[in-house]
Amino acid sequence: MTTESTARAADIDALKRVVATVEHSQQHKDPDAFLALFHPDAIWTTAHGKVLIGLDAIAEFTRAVLPAADWDGKVSYEVVHALFLRPDVAAVKVRQRYLSPDDESEGAPLYVMTKQDDGRWLLTACQNTGVVVG
């Protein structure tokens, strides 16, 4: 394996770890773990179309909504594709599923992540799109 392909594999693993942390933070309704994943200047659009610009706005929304979420079930997030726009910018397509004994819903988020000088990948521009069945 070349040095370049080894670096790319490491970056893909890092992107998957970010998504796994999103999953964990949602399952445990943990706003701090979720917010630690964001670039300070991030843009987040919720599945319902609410646009949040900057970490302060994302934090205010998340702290109000996530701990109070009334769903009771399991949530899963799976990376289905990663496209490197540049070595330090990746568009990551995710399959999001909420599962409960009585219901299932799906989302198709797109996370644009940027690699920081310290090697961390952060959520920078994200669109959380709900999937409508039918």
Tab-separated table of C-alpha atoms in Angstrom:
chain	number	residue	atom	x	y	z
A	1	MET	CA	0.000	0.000	0.000
A	2	THR	CA	1.382	3.419	-0.926
A	3	THR	CA	1.827	6.219	1.567
A	4	GLU	CA	-0.979	8.147	-0.158
A	5	SER	CA	-3.413	5.226	-0.007
A	6	THR	CA	-2.482	4.580	3.634
A	7	ALA	CA	-3.197	8.235	4.447
A	8	ARG	CA	-6.525	8.078	2.584
A	9	ALA	CA	-7.530	4.912	4.458
A	10	ALA	CA	-6.656	6.628	7.757
A	11	ASP	CA	-8.778	9.636	6.772
A	12	ILE	CA	-11.729	7.411	5.852
A	13	ASP	CA	-11.424	5.690	9.235
A	14	ALA	CA	-11.371	9.113	10.921
A	15	LEU	CA	-14.516	10.189	9.023
A	16	LYS	CA	-16.249	6.993	10.124
A	17	ARG	CA	-15.252	7.700	13.747
A	18	VAL	CA	-16.870	11.149	13.528
A	19	VAL	CA	-20.082	9.564	12.241
A	20	ALA	CA	-19.895	6.884	14.952
A	21	THR	CA	-19.594	9.655	17.543
A	22	VAL	CA	-22.657	11.375	16.047
A	23	GLU	CA	-24.506	8.060	16.462
A	24	HIS	CA	-23.328	7.617	20.044
A	25	SER	CA	-24.216	11.198	20.991
A	26	GLN	CA	-27.704	10.783	19.543
A	27	GLN	CA	-28.312	7.411	21.223
A	28	HIS	CA	-27.261	8.848	24.573
A	29	LYS	CA	-28.855	12.277	23.979
A	30	ASP	CA	-25.462	13.846	24.754
A	31	PRO	CA	-25.211	17.385	23.366
A	32	ASP	CA	-21.613	17.907	24.522
A	33	ALA	CA	-20.290	14.900	22.595
A	34	PHE	CA	-22.247	16.025	19.520
A	35	LEU	CA	-21.134	19.655	19.688
A	36	ALA	CA	-17.456	18.694	20.086
A	37	LEU	CA	-17.592	17.457	16.470
A	38	PHE	CA	-18.300	20.879	14.920
A	39	HIS	CA	-16.095	23.515	13.362
A	40	PRO	CA	-16.715	26.872	15.121
A	41	ASP	CA	-18.072	28.388	11.873
A	42	ALA	CA	-20.184	25.364	10.935
A	43	ILE	CA	-23.515	25.484	9.145
A	44	TRP	CA	-26.172	22.910	10.084
A	45	THR	CA	-29.537	22.468	8.398
A	46	THR	CA	-31.939	20.252	10.315
A	47	ALA	CA	-34.195	17.634	8.714
A	48	HIS	CA	-37.036	20.152	9.079
A	49	GLY	CA	-35.140	22.896	7.248
A	50	LYS	CA	-34.020	25.028	10.191
A	51	VAL	CA	-30.713	26.676	9.264
A	52	LEU	CA	-28.211	27.123	12.079
A	53	ILE	CA	-25.083	29.175	11.396
A	54	GLY	CA	-22.135	28.967	13.765
A	55	LEU	CA	-21.434	26.760	16.738
A	56	ASP	CA	-23.318	29.026	19.148
A	57	ALA	CA	-26.581	28.645	17.179
A	58	ILE	CA	-26.029	24.905	16.729
A	59	ALA	CA	-25.318	24.555	20.465
A	60	GLU	CA	-28.400	26.525	21.517
A	61	PHE	CA	-30.640	24.376	19.303
A	62	THR	CA	-28.962	21.080	20.261
A	63	ARG	CA	-29.045	21.741	24.000
A	64	ALA	CA	-32.771	22.510	23.772
A	65	VAL	CA	-33.766	19.636	21.486
A	66	LEU	CA	-31.478	16.638	21.984
A	67	PRO	CA	-31.886	15.973	25.727
A	68	ALA	CA	-35.662	16.456	25.406
A	69	ALA	CA	-36.047	14.150	22.389
A	70	ASP	CA	-39.006	11.874	23.053
A	71	TRP	CA	-38.077	8.977	20.775
A	72	ASP	CA	-37.348	5.737	22.526
A	73	GLY	CA	-35.451	3.314	20.389
A	74	LYS	CA	-32.200	2.892	18.565
A	75	VAL	CA	-30.552	5.207	16.095
A	76	SER	CA	-27.885	4.117	13.634
A	77	TYR	CA	-25.625	6.108	11.338
A	78	GLU	CA	-23.700	4.470	8.517
A	79	VAL	CA	-21.221	6.065	6.115
A	80	VAL	CA	-22.359	5.054	2.648
A	81	HIS	CA	-19.940	7.165	0.600
A	82	ALA	CA	-17.055	9.588	1.105
A	83	LEU	CA	-15.900	11.935	-1.648
A	84	PHE	CA	-12.677	13.842	-1.052
A	85	LEU	CA	-13.095	17.286	-2.612
A	86	ARG	CA	-9.556	18.114	-1.525
A	87	PRO	CA	-7.208	16.215	0.780
A	88	ASP	CA	-8.606	18.227	3.704
A	89	VAL	CA	-12.292	18.421	2.658
A	90	ALA	CA	-14.655	15.451	2.394
A	91	ALA	CA	-18.337	15.158	1.527
A	92	VAL	CA	-19.738	12.227	3.495
A	93	LYS	CA	-23.117	10.674	2.696
A	94	VAL	CA	-24.726	8.976	5.679
A	95	ARG	CA	-27.670	6.635	6.156
A	96	GLN	CA	-29.477	7.506	9.373
A	97	ARG	CA	-32.136	5.197	10.832
A	98	TYR	CA	-34.358	5.615	13.878
A	99	LEU	CA	-35.804	2.300	15.012
A	100	SER	CA	-38.425	1.746	17.674
A	101	PRO	CA	-40.780	-1.157	18.349
A	102	ASP	CA	-43.608	0.695	16.581
A	103	ASP	CA	-41.910	2.838	13.950
A	104	GLU	CA	-38.917	3.338	11.699
A	105	SER	CA	-37.742	6.481	9.967
A	106	GLU	CA	-34.757	7.250	7.812
A	107	GLY	CA	-32.590	10.230	7.014
A	108	ALA	CA	-29.955	10.883	4.371
A	109	PRO	CA	-27.572	13.458	5.864
A	110	LEU	CA	-24.696	14.971	3.933
A	111	TYR	CA	-21.776	16.039	6.104
A	112	VAL	CA	-19.020	18.183	4.633
A	113	MET	CA	-16.068	17.740	6.951
A	114	THR	CA	-12.787	19.625	7.070
A	115	LYS	CA	-9.493	18.327	8.358
A	116	GLN	CA	-7.908	20.614	10.919
A	117	ASP	CA	-4.193	21.360	11.336
A	118	ASP	CA	-4.122	18.947	14.302
A	119	GLY	CA	-5.512	16.117	12.109
A	120	ARG	CA	-9.081	16.137	13.495
A	121	TRP	CA	-11.993	16.037	11.070
A	122	LEU	CA	-14.844	18.393	12.018
A	123	LEU	CA	-18.406	18.798	10.771
A	124	THR	CA	-18.415	22.038	8.789
A	125	ALA	CA	-21.456	22.198	6.468
A	126	CYS	CA	-24.212	19.677	7.081
A	127	GLN	CA	-27.679	19.006	5.698
A	128	ASN	CA	-29.843	16.528	7.567
A	129	THR	CA	-32.490	15.395	5.096
A	130	GLY	CA	-35.403	13.209	6.098
A	131	VAL	CA	-36.399	10.409	3.715
A	132	VAL	CA	-40.083	10.334	2.842
A	133	VAL	CA	-41.414	6.847	2.147
A	134	GLY	CA	-43.945	6.497	-0.624
